[in-house]
């Protein structure tokens, strides 16, 4: 396990759709171990594999001491009528927080390193985390979801990163 550098906006891996995991290899195990170690650093709620330079569909979370991971996550349920519009930030877009509209409930399914089904679901921060991290795995950043005014502000601010 190792501390891994967080990739920041401008790094092409953040705009690349991550590859599904088709086999649990030593490399996949190492990436998951690194995700779990790195997500436990202060101020981190979630971390996707591409944020640490690995283009696989996996992310880890650390919310209120609940630490875990999911491989090949897919959103299987989301609220279409109940939304939240709270401040959102990202390690890959450092020090910038903007209001970002997200569904207030999300449920994702995937697997663990043993191929067993993993289900992660929730409202508020859990829903935001699921949507945010799966966006990463699809090559999207939260700033892509901002309204026009805030997106312009975010893009101007990222020029200085």
PDB file of N, CA, C and O in Angstrom, residues 127-156:
ATOM      1  N   UNK A 127     -25.907   9.730  -1.191  1.00  0.00           N
ATOM      2  CA  UNK A 127     -26.366   9.856  -2.573  1.00  0.00           C
ATOM      3  C   UNK A 127     -25.391  10.711  -3.380  1.00  0.00           C
ATOM      4  O   UNK A 127     -25.060  10.382  -4.524  1.00  0.00           O
ATOM      5  N   UNK A 128     -24.937  11.799  -2.780  1.00  0.00           N
ATOM      6  CA  UNK A 128     -23.969  12.684  -3.460  1.00  0.00           C
ATOM      7  C   UNK A 128     -22.676  11.925  -3.754  1.00  0.00           C
ATOM      8  O   UNK A 128     -22.126  12.009  -4.848  1.00  0.00           O
ATOM      9  N   UNK A 129     -22.188  11.166  -2.773  1.00  0.00           N
ATOM     10  CA  UNK A 129     -20.959  10.400  -2.948  1.00  0.00           C
ATOM     11  C   UNK A 129     -21.089   9.410  -4.102  1.00  0.00           C
ATOM     12  O   UNK A 129     -20.218   9.345  -4.978  1.00  0.00           O
ATOM     13  N   UNK A 130     -22.159   8.635  -4.111  1.00  0.00           N
ATOM     14  CA  UNK A 130     -22.357   7.628  -5.162  1.00  0.00           C
ATOM     15  C   UNK A 130     -22.348   8.287  -6.534  1.00  0.00           C
ATOM     16  O   UNK A 130     -21.638   7.845  -7.455  1.00  0.00           O
ATOM     17  N   UNK A 131     -23.113   9.351  -6.692  1.00  0.00           N
ATOM     18  CA  UNK A 131     -23.203  10.019  -7.993  1.00  0.00           C
ATOM     19  C   UNK A 131     -21.871  10.655  -8.383  1.00  0.00           C
ATOM     20  O   UNK A 131     -21.436  10.571  -9.538  1.00  0.00           O
ATOM     21  N   UNK A 132     -21.212  11.298  -7.423  1.00  0.00           N
ATOM     22  CA  UNK A 132     -19.942  11.981  -7.676  1.00  0.00           C
ATOM     23  C   UNK A 132     -18.870  10.981  -8.122  1.00  0.00           C
ATOM     24  O   UNK A 132     -18.175  11.208  -9.117  1.00  0.00           O
ATOM     25  N   UNK A 133     -18.729   9.880  -7.392  1.00  0.00           N
ATOM     26  CA  UNK A 133     -17.676   8.917  -7.705  1.00  0.00           C
ATOM     27  C   UNK A 133     -17.960   8.169  -9.010  1.00  0.00           C
ATOM     28  O   UNK A 133     -17.039   7.924  -9.794  1.00  0.00           O
ATOM     29  N   UNK A 134     -19.201   7.825  -9.267  1.00  0.00           N
ATOM     30  CA  UNK A 134     -19.506   7.159 -10.534  1.00  0.00           C
ATOM     31  C   UNK A 134     -19.321   8.132 -11.701  1.00  0.00           C
ATOM     32  O   UNK A 134     -18.861   7.729 -12.774  1.00  0.00           O
ATOM     33  N   UNK A 135     -19.602   9.412 -11.492  1.00  0.00           N
ATOM     34  CA  UNK A 135     -19.260  10.403 -12.525  1.00  0.00           C
ATOM     35  C   UNK A 135     -17.764  10.333 -12.842  1.00  0.00           C
ATOM     36  O   UNK A 135     -17.363  10.345 -14.010  1.00  0.00           O
ATOM     37  N   UNK A 136     -16.929  10.278 -11.801  1.00  0.00           N
ATOM     38  CA  UNK A 136     -15.477  10.167 -12.031  1.00  0.00           C
ATOM     39  C   UNK A 136     -15.162   8.970 -12.930  1.00  0.00           C
ATOM     40  O   UNK A 136     -14.378   9.097 -13.875  1.00  0.00           O
ATOM     41  N   UNK A 137     -15.759   7.842 -12.623  1.00  0.00           N
ATOM     42  CA  UNK A 137     -15.477   6.625 -13.393  1.00  0.00           C
ATOM     43  C   UNK A 137     -15.961   6.733 -14.836  1.00  0.00           C
ATOM     44  O   UNK A 137     -15.489   6.004 -15.709  1.00  0.00           O
ATOM     45  N   UNK A 138     -16.878   7.664 -15.076  1.00  0.00           N
ATOM     46  CA  UNK A 138     -17.378   7.923 -16.435  1.00  0.00           C
ATOM     47  C   UNK A 138     -16.673   9.104 -17.098  1.00  0.00           C
ATOM     48  O   UNK A 138     -17.133   9.603 -18.121  1.00  0.00           O
ATOM     49  N   UNK A 139     -15.575   9.573 -16.486  1.00  0.00           N
ATOM     50  CA  UNK A 139     -14.785  10.655 -17.079  1.00  0.00           C
ATOM     51  C   UNK A 139     -15.371  12.040 -16.876  1.00  0.00           C
ATOM     52  O   UNK A 139     -15.063  12.960 -17.630  1.00  0.00           O
ATOM     53  N   UNK A 140     -16.205  12.206 -15.847  1.00  0.00           N
ATOM     54  CA  UNK A 140     -16.842  13.499 -15.587  1.00  0.00           C
ATOM     55  C   UNK A 140     -16.407  14.043 -14.233  1.00  0.00           C
ATOM     56  O   UNK A 140     -16.144  13.279 -13.303  1.00  0.00           O
ATOM     57  N   UNK A 141     -16.375  15.359 -14.137  1.00  0.00           N
ATOM     58  CA  UNK A 141     -16.097  16.055 -12.883  1.00  0.00           C
ATOM     59  C   UNK A 141     -17.352  16.779 -12.436  1.00  0.00           C
ATOM     60  O   UNK A 141     -18.211  17.119 -13.261  1.00  0.00           O
ATOM     61  N   UNK A 142     -17.444  17.054 -11.145  1.00  0.00           N
ATOM     62  CA  UNK A 142     -18.651  17.710 -10.642  1.00  0.00           C
ATOM     63  C   UNK A 142     -18.872  19.068 -11.295  1.00  0.00           C
ATOM     64  O   UNK A 142     -20.011  19.492 -11.455  1.00  0.00           O
ATOM     65  N   UNK A 143     -17.806  19.731 -11.713  1.00  0.00           N
ATOM     66  CA  UNK A 143     -17.982  21.045 -12.338  1.00  0.00           C
ATOM     67  C   UNK A 143     -18.743  20.951 -13.659  1.00  0.00           C
ATOM     68  O   UNK A 143     -19.327  21.928 -14.104  1.00  0.00           O
ATOM     69  N   UNK A 144     -18.767  19.766 -14.262  1.00  0.00           N
ATOM     70  CA  UNK A 144     -19.541  19.558 -15.492  1.00  0.00           C
ATOM     71  C   UNK A 144     -21.043  19.655 -15.228  1.00  0.00           C
ATOM     72  O   UNK A 144     -21.821  19.875 -16.146  1.00  0.00           O
ATOM     73  N   UNK A 145     -21.449  19.500 -13.981  1.00  0.00           N
ATOM     74  CA  UNK A 145     -22.870  19.509 -13.615  1.00  0.00           C
ATOM     75  C   UNK A 145     -23.343  20.848 -13.063  1.00  0.00           C
ATOM     76  O   UNK A 145     -24.495  20.987 -12.696  1.00  0.00           O
ATOM     77  N   UNK A 146     -22.442  21.815 -12.971  1.00  0.00           N
ATOM     78  CA  UNK A 146     -22.808  23.116 -12.401  1.00  0.00           C
ATOM     79  C   UNK A 146     -23.653  23.927 -13.374  1.00  0.00           C
ATOM     80  O   UNK A 146     -23.561  23.740 -14.597  1.00  0.00           O
ATOM     81  N   UNK A 147     -24.443  24.853 -12.819  1.00  0.00           N
ATOM     82  CA  UNK A 147     -25.163  25.767 -13.700  1.00  0.00           C
ATOM     83  C   UNK A 147     -24.139  26.641 -14.436  1.00  0.00           C
ATOM     84  O   UNK A 147     -22.958  26.674 -14.090  1.00  0.00           O
ATOM     85  N   UNK A 148     -24.596  27.321 -15.454  1.00  0.00           N
ATOM     86  CA  UNK A 148     -23.693  28.056 -16.343  1.00  0.00           C
ATOM     87  C   UNK A 148     -22.826  29.075 -15.610  1.00  0.00           C
ATOM     88  O   UNK A 148     -21.617  29.161 -15.839  1.00  0.00           O
ATOM     89  N   UNK A 149     -23.408  29.836 -14.712  1.00  0.00           N
ATOM     90  CA  UNK A 149     -22.664  30.879 -13.998  1.00  0.00           C
ATOM     91  C   UNK A 149     -21.580  30.267 -13.127  1.00  0.00           C
ATOM     92  O   UNK A 149     -20.415  30.689 -13.160  1.00  0.00           O
ATOM     93  N   UNK A 150     -21.931  29.267 -12.345  1.00  0.00           N
ATOM     94  CA  UNK A 150     -20.945  28.641 -11.463  1.00  0.00           C
ATOM     95  C   UNK A 150     -19.907  27.831 -12.228  1.00  0.00           C
ATOM     96  O   UNK A 150     -18.745  27.767 -11.832  1.00  0.00           O
ATOM     97  N   UNK A 151     -20.316  27.238 -13.330  1.00  0.00           N
ATOM     98  CA  UNK A 151     -19.343  26.499 -14.156  1.00  0.00           C
ATOM     99  C   UNK A 151     -18.297  27.469 -14.703  1.00  0.00           C
ATOM    100  O   UNK A 151     -17.101  27.165 -14.702  1.00  0.00           O
ATOM    101  N   UNK A 152     -18.725  28.628 -15.148  1.00  0.00           N
ATOM    102  CA  UNK A 152     -17.784  29.629 -15.650  1.00  0.00           C
ATOM    103  C   UNK A 152     -16.809  30.040 -14.542  1.00  0.00           C
ATOM    104  O   UNK A 152     -15.597  30.109 -14.756  1.00  0.00           O
ATOM    105  N   UNK A 153     -17.332  30.282 -13.337  1.00  0.00           N
ATOM    106  CA  UNK A 153     -16.477  30.647 -12.196  1.00  0.00           C
ATOM    107  C   UNK A 153     -15.480  29.527 -11.891  1.00  0.00           C
ATOM    108  O   UNK A 153     -14.306  29.774 -11.627  1.00  0.00           O
ATOM    109  N   UNK A 154     -15.967  28.289 -11.897  1.00  0.00           N
ATOM    110  CA  UNK A 154     -15.102  27.145 -11.592  1.00  0.00           C
ATOM    111  C   UNK A 154     -13.995  26.999 -12.638  1.00  0.00           C
ATOM    112  O   UNK A 154     -12.827  26.790 -12.293  1.00  0.00           O
ATOM    113  N   UNK A 155     -14.351  27.130 -13.897  1.00  0.00           N
ATOM    114  CA  UNK A 155     -13.350  26.985 -14.951  1.00  0.00           C
ATOM    115  C   UNK A 155     -12.312  28.098 -14.888  1.00  0.00           C
ATOM    116  O   UNK A 155     -11.114  27.853 -15.098  1.00  0.00           O
ATOM    117  N   UNK A 156     -12.731  29.307 -14.574  1.00  0.00           N
ATOM    118  CA  UNK A 156     -11.784  30.420 -14.404  1.00  0.00           C
ATOM    119  C   UNK A 156     -10.836  30.119 -13.253  1.00  0.00           C
ATOM    120  O   UNK A 156      -9.630  30.322 -13.357  1.00  0.00           O
TER     121      UNK A 156
END
